[in-house]
Coordinates of C-alpha atoms in Angstrom, one line a residue:
X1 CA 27.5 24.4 -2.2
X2 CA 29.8 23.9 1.0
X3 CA 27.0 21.8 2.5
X4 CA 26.6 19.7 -0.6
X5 CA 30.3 19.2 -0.6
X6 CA 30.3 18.1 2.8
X7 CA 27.8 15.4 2.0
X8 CA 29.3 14.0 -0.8
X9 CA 32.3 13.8 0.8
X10 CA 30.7 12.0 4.2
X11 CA 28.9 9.5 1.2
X12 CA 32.3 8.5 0.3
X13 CA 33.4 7.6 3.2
X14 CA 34.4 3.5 2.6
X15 CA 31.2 2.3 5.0
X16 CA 28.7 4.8 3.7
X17 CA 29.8 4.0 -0.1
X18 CA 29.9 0.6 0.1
X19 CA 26.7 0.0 1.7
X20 CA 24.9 2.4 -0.1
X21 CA 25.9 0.6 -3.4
X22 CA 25.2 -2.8 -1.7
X23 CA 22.0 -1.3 -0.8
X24 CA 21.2 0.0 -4.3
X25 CA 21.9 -3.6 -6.1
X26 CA 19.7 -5.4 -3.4
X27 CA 16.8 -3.0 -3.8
X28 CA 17.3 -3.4 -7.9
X29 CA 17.4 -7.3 -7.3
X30 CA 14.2 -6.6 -5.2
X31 CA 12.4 -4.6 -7.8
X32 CA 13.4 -6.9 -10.6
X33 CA 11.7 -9.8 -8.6
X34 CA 7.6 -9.8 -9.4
X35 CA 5.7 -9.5 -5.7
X36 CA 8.7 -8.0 -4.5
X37 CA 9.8 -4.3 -4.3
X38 CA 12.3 -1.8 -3.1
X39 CA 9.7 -0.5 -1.0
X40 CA 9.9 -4.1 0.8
X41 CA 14.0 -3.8 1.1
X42 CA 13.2 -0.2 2.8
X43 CA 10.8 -1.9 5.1
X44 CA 13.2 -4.7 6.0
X45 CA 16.4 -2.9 6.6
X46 CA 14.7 0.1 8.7
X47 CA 15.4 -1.9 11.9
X48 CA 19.0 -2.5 11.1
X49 CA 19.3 1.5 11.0
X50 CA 18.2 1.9 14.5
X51 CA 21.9 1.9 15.8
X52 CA 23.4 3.6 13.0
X53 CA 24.7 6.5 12.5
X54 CA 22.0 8.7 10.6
X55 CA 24.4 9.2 7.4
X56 CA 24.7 5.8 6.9
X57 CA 21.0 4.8 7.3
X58 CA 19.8 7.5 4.8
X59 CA 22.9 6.1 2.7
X60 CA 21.4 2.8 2.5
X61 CA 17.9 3.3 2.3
X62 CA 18.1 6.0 -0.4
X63 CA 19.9 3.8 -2.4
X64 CA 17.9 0.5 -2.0
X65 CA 15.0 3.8 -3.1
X66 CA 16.9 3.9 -6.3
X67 CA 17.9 0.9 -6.9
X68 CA 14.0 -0.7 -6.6
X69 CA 12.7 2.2 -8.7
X70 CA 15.5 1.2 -11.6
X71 CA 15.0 -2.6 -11.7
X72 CA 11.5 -3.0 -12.0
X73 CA 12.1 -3.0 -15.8
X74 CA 14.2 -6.2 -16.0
X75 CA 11.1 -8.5 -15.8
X76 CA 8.6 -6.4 -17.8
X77 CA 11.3 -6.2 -20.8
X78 CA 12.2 -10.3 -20.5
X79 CA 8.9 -12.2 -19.5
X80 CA 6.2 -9.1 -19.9
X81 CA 5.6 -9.4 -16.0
X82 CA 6.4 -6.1 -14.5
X83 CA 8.6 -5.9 -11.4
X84 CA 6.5 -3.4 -9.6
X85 CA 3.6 -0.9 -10.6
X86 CA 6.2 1.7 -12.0
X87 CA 7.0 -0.6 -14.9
X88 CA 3.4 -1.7 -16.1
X89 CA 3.4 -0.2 -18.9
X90 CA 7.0 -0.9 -19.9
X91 CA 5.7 -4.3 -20.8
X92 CA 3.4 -2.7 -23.5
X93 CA 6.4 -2.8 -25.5
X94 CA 9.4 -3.6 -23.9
X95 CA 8.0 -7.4 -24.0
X96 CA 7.1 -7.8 -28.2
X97 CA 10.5 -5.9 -28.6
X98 CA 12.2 -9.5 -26.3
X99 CA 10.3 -11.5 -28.6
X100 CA 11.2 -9.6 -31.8
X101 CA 15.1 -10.4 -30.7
X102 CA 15.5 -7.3 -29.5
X103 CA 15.8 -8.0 -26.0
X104 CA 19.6 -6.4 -25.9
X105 CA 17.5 -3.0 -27.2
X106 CA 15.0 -3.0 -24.7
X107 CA 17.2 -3.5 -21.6
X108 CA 19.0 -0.8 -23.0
X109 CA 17.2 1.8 -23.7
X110 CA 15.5 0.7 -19.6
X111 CA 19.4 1.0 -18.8
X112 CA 19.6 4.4 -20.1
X113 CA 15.7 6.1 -19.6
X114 CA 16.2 4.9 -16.1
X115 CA 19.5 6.9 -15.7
X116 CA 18.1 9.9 -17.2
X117 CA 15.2 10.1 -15.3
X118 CA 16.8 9.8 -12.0
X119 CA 20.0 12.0 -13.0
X120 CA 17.9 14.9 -14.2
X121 CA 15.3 14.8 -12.0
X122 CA 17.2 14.7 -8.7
X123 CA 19.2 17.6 -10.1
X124 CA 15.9 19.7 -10.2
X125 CA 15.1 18.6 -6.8
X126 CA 18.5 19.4 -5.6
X127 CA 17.8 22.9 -7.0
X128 CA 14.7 23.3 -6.0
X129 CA 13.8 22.0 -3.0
X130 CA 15.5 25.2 -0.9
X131 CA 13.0 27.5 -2.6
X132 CA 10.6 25.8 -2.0
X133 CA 11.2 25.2 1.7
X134 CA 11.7 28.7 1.7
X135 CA 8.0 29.6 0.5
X136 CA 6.2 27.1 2.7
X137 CA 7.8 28.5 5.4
X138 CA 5.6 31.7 4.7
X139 CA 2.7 29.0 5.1
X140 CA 0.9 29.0 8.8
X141 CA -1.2 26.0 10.2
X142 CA -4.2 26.2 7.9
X143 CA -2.3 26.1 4.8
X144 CA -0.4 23.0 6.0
X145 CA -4.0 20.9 7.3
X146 CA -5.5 21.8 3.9
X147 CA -2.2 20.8 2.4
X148 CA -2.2 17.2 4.2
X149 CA -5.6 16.7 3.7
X150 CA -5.2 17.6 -0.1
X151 CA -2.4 14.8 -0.1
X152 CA -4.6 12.3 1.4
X153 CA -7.8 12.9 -0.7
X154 CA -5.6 13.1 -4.2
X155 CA -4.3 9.2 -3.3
X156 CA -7.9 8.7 -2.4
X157 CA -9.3 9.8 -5.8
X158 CA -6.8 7.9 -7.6
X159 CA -7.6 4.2 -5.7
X160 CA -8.6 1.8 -8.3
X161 CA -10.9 3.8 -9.7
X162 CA -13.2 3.4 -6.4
X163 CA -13.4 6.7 -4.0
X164 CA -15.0 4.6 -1.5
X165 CA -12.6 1.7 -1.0
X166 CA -9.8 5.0 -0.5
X167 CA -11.8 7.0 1.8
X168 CA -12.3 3.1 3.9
X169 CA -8.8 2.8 3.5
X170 CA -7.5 6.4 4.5
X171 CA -10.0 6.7 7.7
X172 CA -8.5 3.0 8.9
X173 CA -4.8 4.8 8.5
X174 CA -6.4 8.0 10.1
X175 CA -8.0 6.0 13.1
X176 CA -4.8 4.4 13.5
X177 CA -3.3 7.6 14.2
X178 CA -5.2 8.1 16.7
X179 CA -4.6 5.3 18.7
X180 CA -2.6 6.5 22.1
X181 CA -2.0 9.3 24.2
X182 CA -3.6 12.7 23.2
X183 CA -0.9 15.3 23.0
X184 CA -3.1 18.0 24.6
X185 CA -5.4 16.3 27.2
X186 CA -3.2 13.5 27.8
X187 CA -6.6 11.1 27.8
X188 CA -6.1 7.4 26.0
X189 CA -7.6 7.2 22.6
X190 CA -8.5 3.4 21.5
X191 CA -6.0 1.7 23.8
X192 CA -7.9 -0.8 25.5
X193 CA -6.5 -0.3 28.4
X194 CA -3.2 -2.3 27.5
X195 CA -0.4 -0.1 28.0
X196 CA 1.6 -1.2 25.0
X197 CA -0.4 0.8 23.2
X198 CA 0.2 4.3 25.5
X199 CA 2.7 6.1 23.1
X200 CA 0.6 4.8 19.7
X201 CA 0.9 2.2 17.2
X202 CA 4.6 1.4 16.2
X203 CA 5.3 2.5 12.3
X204 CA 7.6 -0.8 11.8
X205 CA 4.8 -2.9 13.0
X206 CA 2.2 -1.4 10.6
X207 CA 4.9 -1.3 7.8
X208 CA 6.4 -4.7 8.3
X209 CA 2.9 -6.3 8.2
X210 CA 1.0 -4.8 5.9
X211 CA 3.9 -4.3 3.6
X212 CA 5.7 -7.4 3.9
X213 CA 3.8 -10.1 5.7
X214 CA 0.5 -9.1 3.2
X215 CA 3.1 -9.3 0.4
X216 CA 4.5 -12.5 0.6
X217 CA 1.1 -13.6 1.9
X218 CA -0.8 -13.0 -1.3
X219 CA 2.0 -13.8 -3.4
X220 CA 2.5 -16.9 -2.4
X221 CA -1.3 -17.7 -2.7
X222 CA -1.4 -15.9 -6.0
X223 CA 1.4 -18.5 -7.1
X224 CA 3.9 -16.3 -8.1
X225 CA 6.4 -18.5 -7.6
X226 CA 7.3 -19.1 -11.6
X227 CA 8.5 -17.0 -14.3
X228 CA 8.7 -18.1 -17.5
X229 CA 11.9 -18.7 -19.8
X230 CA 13.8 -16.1 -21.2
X231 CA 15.8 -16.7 -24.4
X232 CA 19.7 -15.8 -22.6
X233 CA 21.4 -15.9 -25.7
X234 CA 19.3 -12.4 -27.3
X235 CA 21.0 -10.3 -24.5
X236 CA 24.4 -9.8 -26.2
X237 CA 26.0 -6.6 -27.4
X238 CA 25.0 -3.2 -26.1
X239 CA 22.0 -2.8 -28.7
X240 CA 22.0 1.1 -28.5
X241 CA 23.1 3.9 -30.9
X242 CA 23.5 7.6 -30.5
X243 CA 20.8 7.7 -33.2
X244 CA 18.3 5.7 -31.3
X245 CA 19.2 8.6 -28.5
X246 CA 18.3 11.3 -30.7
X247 CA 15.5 9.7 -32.8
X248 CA 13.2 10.2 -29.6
X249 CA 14.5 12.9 -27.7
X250 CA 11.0 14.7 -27.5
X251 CA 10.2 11.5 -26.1
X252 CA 12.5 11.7 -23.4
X253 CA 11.8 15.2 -22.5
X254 CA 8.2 15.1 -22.4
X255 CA 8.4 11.7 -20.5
X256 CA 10.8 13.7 -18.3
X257 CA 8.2 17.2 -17.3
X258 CA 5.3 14.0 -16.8
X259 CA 7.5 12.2 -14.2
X260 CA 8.9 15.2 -12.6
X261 CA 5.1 16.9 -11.8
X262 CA 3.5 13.7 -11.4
X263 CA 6.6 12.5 -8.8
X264 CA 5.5 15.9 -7.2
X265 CA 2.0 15.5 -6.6
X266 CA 1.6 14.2 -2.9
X267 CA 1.3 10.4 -2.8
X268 CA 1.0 9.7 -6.5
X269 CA 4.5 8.1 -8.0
X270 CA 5.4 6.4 -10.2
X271 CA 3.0 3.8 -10.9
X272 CA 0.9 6.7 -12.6
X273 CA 3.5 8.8 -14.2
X274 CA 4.6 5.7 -16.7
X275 CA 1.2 4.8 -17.8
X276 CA 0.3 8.2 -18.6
X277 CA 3.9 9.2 -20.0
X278 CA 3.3 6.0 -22.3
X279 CA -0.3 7.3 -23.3
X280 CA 1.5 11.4 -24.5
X281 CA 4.1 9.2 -26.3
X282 CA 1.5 7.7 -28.5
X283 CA -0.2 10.8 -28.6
X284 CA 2.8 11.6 -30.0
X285 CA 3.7 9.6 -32.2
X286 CA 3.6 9.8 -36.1
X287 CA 2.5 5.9 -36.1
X288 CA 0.2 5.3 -32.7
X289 CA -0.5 2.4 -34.7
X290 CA 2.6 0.3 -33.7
X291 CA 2.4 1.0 -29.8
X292 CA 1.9 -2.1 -28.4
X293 CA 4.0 -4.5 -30.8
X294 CA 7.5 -3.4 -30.0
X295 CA 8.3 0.3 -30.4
X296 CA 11.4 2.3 -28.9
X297 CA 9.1 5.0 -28.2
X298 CA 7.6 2.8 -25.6
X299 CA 10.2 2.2 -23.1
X300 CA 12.0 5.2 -23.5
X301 CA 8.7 6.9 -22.4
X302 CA 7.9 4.8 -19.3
X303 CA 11.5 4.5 -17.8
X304 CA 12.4 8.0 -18.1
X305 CA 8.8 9.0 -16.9
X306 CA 8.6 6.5 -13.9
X307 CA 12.9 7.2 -12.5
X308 CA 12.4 10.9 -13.2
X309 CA 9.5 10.3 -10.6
X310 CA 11.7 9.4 -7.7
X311 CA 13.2 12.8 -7.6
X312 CA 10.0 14.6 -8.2
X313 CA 8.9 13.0 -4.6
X314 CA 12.0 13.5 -2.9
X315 CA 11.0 17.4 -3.5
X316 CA 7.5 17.6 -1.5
X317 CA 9.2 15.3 1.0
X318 CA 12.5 17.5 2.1
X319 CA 10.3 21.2 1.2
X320 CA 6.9 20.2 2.8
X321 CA 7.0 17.2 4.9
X322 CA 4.5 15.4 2.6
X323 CA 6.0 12.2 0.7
X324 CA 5.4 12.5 -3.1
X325 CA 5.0 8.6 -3.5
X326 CA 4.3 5.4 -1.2
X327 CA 8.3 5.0 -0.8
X328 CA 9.2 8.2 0.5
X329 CA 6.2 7.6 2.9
X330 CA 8.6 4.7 4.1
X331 CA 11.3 7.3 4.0
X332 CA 9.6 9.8 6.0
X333 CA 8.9 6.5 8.6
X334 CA 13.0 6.5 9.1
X335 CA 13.2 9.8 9.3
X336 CA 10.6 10.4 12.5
X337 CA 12.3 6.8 13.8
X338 CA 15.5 8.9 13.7
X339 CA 14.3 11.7 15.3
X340 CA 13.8 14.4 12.1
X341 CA 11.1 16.1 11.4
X342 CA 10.9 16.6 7.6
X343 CA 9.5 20.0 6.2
X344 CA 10.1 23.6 5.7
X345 CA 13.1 23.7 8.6
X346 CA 14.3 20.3 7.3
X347 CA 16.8 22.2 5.1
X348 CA 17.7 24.9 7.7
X349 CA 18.4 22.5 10.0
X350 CA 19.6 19.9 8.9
X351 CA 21.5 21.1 5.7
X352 CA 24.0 18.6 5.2
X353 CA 21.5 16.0 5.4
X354 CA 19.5 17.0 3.1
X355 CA 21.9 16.9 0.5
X356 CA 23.4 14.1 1.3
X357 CA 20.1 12.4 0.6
X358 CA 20.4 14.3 -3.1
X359 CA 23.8 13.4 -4.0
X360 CA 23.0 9.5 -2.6
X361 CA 20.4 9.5 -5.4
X362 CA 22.8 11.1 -8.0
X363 CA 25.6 8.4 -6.9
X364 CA 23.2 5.4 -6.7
X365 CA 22.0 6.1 -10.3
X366 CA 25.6 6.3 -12.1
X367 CA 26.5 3.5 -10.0
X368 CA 23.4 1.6 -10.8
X369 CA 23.5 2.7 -14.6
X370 CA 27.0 1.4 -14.6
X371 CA 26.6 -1.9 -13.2
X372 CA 23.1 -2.9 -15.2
X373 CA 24.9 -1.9 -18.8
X374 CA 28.0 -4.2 -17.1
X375 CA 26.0 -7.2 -16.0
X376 CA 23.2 -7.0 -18.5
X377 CA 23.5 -11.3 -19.6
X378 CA 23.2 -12.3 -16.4
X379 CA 19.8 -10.4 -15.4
X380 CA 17.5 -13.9 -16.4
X381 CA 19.4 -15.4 -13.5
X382 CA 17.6 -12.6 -10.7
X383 CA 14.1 -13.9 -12.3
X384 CA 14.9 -17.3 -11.2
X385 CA 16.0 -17.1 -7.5
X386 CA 13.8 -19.7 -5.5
X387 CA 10.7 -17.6 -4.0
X388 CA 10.6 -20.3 -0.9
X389 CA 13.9 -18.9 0.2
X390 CA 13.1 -15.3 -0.5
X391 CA 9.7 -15.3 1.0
X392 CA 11.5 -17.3 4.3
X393 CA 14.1 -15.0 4.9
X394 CA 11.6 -11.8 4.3
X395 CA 9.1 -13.0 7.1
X396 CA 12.7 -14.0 9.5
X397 CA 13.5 -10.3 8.8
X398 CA 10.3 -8.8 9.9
X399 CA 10.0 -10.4 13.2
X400 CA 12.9 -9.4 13.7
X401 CA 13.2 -6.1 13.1
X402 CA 9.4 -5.4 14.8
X403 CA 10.9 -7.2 17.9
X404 CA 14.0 -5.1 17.8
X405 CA 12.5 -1.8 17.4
X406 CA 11.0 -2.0 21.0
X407 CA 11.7 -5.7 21.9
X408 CA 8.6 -6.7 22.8
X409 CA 7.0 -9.5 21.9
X410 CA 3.7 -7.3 21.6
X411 CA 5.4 -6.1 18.6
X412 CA 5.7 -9.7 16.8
X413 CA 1.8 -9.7 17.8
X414 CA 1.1 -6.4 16.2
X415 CA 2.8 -7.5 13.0
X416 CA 0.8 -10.9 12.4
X417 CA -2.2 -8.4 13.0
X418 CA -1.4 -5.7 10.7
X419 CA -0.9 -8.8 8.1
X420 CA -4.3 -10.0 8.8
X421 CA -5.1 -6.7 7.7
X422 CA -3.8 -6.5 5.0
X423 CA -4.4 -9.8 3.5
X424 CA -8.4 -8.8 4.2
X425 CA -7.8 -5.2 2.3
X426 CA -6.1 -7.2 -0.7
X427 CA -8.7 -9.1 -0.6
X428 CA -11.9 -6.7 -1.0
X429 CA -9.5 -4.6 -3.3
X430 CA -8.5 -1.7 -0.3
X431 CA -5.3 0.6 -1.6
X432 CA -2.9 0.2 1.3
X433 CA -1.3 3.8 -0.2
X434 CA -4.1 5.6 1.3
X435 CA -3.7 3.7 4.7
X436 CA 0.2 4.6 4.9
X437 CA -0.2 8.3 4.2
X438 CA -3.2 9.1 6.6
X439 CA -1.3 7.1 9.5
X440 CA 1.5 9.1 8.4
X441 CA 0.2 12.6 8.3
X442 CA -2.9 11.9 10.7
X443 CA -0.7 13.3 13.6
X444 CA 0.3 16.2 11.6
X445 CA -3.6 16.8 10.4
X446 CA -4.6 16.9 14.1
X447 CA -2.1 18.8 15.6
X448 CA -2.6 21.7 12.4
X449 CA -6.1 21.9 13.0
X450 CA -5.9 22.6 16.6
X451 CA -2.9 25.0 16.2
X452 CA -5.0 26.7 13.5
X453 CA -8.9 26.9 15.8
X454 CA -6.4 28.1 18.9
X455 CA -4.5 30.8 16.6
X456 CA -7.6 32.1 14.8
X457 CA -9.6 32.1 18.8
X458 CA -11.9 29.4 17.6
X459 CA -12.3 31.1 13.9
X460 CA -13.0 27.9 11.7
X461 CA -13.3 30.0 8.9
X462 CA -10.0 31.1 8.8
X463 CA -9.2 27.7 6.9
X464 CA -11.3 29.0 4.0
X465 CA -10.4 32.5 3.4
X466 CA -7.2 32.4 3.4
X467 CA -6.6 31.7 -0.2
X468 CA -4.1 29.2 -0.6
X469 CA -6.2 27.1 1.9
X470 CA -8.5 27.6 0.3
X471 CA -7.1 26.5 -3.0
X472 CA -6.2 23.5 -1.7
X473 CA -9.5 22.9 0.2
X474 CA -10.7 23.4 -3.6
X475 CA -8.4 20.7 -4.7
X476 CA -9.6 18.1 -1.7
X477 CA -13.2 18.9 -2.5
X478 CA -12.7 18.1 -6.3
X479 CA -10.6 15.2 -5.7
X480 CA -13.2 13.6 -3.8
X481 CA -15.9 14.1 -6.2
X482 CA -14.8 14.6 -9.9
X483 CA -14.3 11.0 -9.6
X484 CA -17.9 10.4 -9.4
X485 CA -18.9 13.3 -11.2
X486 CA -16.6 12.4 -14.4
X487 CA -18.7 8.8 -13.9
X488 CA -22.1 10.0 -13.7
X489 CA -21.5 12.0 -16.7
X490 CA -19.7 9.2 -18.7
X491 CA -23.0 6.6 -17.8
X492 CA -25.3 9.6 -18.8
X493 CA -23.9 10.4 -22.6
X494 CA -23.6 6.6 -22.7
X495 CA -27.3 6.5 -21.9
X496 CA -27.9 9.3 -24.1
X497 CA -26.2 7.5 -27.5
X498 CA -27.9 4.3 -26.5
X499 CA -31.2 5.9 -26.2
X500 CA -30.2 7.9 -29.4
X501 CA -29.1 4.6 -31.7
X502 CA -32.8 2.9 -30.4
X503 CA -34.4 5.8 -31.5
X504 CA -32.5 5.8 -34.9
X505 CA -33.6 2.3 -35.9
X506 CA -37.3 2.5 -35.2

């Protein structure tokens, strides 16, 4: 408790406040925008940390975290276009309720799910996390390979419904990983011979260009440069009772448990946890019927589900080292960039730390819950800032900050090539999530493995009878394949009623 106390109290310092909160408002202007994120504003204002203190540049990018998560609803409520994946299925409903008239309601009730997603959730993460530390500290090398690879191949079965456009993209992340220096027989991997690349690929490179060159590259080509009108004058009064609270509080709590486990599960997030919180609401429901034309239900279900997410990650991140969603994977980019290692002695040694990244997420929301409820009329205006400007100052930004992190103009090079990548894997439908979170844990993979042969005297099977390896070899195995499995045996009892009905009519 002294620890926490000492971090809230270094959050409130005037610089550390006042950024954080400027930092949470820019990330929810950022994840109000469609093509943009909060993920982006981490990526863009990672550089600017480099000379900060460590406080301050956790402030600020925890916040713009919670801020991005929070106002991806604002354009899937007013013109059914979601702000970022964690919304999607906010405009099932939150949309038909803005054209009922209702559009005061349904920014309300995003208002208020968002808050009590985030507020609870980080709560249980502040609670939990230390236990959980504590456990995986019992864990020895082959627990934590089986535990990354587990993280990569669950991302991997979950990518667009194709296994084989993850594994392409995961592999390109993992061979990226391997570029430089070999810890153990110093030999160069896939350098080329050009020194630049001696100590590895440069995270702000890859993150700067295939996270915001490849966005503003595709969104500009998609032409997403035009939203479409929202009626200002159905935005006033607060729209939301105590009833409407207590009408669908099994709502809320079951949307809650979804986000929570789902935020949990290595490198899923948010973009899931809403869509299937959404599906258990109308599983729910006494009339299933109405989903889909403007129901409460709806939007309390996928904003409490998709903010309750963010502190679901946060938990694998600080306990294990593993980033529960594709923002903390940026997160955990800062955090090596700043020197930490995050995992089980992330709490031990660096206590205050962690809980100041805790209580920035319990400030941000309130603040954040605060100010939307406050400035709720003026939200049509953030759907109409001119892209041209937005997209001009985002690429001016990420040279910038790829030059500055090791100023070299190698690094400006790097980023217009890690673009180039990713416009190509937009293109042919690649997940970049996969990509991120192999490159991230691909050191950690290879330096597991090789702790875990030279502990066990060359034993390989020591990775498979230990049980929780094995149990999450298990996992791995079935990640990679009930995909396919689940598919053959959905096109066989297709076959089978097709063959069935033909057989029926003659």
């Amino acid at each position: 408790m002294a620890d926490y106390m000492t971090a809230l109290l270094t959050l409130l310092q005037p610089m550390n406040f006042i950024m954080m909160y400027l930092c949470t408002l820019v990330g929810a202007v950022l994840g109000a925008i469609p093509g943009l994120s909060g993920g982006l504003g981490i990526t863009l204002i990672l550089p600017l940390t480099f000379a900060m203190s460590t406080e301050l540049s956790f402030s600020m990018l925890v916040g713009m975290y919670v801020g991005g998560v929070s106002g991806s609803f604002i354009a899937a409520v007013l013109v059914g276009i979601p702000g970022s994946a964690a919304s999607i299925a906010t405009c099932y409903d939150g949309y038909p309720m803005t054209k009922k008239g209702k559009a005061a309601k349904a920014l309300s009730i995003g208002i208020t799910g968002s808050f009590i997603g985030t507020f609870i959730s980080i709560i249980v993460a502040t609670l939990c996390s230390t236990y959980i530390a504590e456990i995986a500290l019992k864990l020895g090398p082959w627990e934590y390979f089986s535990l990354c690879l587990m993280a990569i191949t669950m991302v991997v079965g979950l990518s667009n419904g194709s296994v084989f456009k993850g594994m392409t993209a995961a592999f390109l992340g993992l061979w990226l990983a391997c570029v430089g220096t070999d810890s153990v027989t110093n030999q160069m991997r896939f350098t080329f011979n050009n020194y630049n690349l001696f100590g590895g690929i440069n995270v702000v490179c890859l993150l700067m260009g295939t996270f915001a060159l490849q966005q503003v590259a595709t969104s500009y080509a998609k032409g997403n440069q035009e939203m479409p009108k929202v009626d200002e004058g159905a935005l006033g009064g607060i729209g939301l009772t105590l009833k409407d609270f207590t009408d669908n509080i099994k709502v809320i709590v079951v949307s809650l448990f979804i986000g929570l486990w789902i935020g949990f599960l290595p490198g899923m997030g948010s973009g899931i946890s809403n869509i299937l919180a959404y599906g258990q609401a109308k599983k729910m429901s006494k009339h299933p019927e109405l989903f889909g034309t403007g129901v409460d239900e709806g939007v309390w279900a996928t904003e409490v589900s998709n903010n309750a997410g963010v502190g679901g990650a946060i938990i694998p991140m600080i306990s294990l080292g593993i980033p529960g969603d594709a923002t903390t994977v940026l997160l955990m980019s800062a955090m090596t960039i700043h020197g930490l290692q995050p995992g089980p002695m992330f709490i031990r040694t660096n206590p205050v730390l962690a809980d100041l990244i805790f209580a920035t997420v319990l400030v941000s929301a309130i603040l954040i819950f605060v100010t939307e409820l406050l400035t709720k009329k003026y939200f049509p205006l953030l759907l109409k800032a001119p892209y041209h400007y937005l997209y001009s100052a985002i690429l001016m930004i990420a040279f910038m900050g790829a030059f500055s992190s090791t100023t070299s103009m190698f690094s400006v090079y790097l980023v217009l090539f890690f673009g180039l990548v990713g416009i190509v894997m937009d293109y042919f439908g690649l997940p970049m999530t996969p990509l991120m979170l192999a490159f991230i844990l691909g050191g950690k993979i290879e330096s597991y493995f090789r702790m875990g042969v030279s502990y066990g005297k060359g034993d390989y099977s020591l990775f498979f009878t230990r049980p929780i390896s094995l149990i999450f070899i298990l996992i791995t195995v079935y990640s990679l394949f009930g995909p396919m499995i689940r598919k053959a045996l959905k096109k066989k009892q297709r076959r089978e009623i097709s063959e069935g009905s033909i057989n029926s009519e003659k």
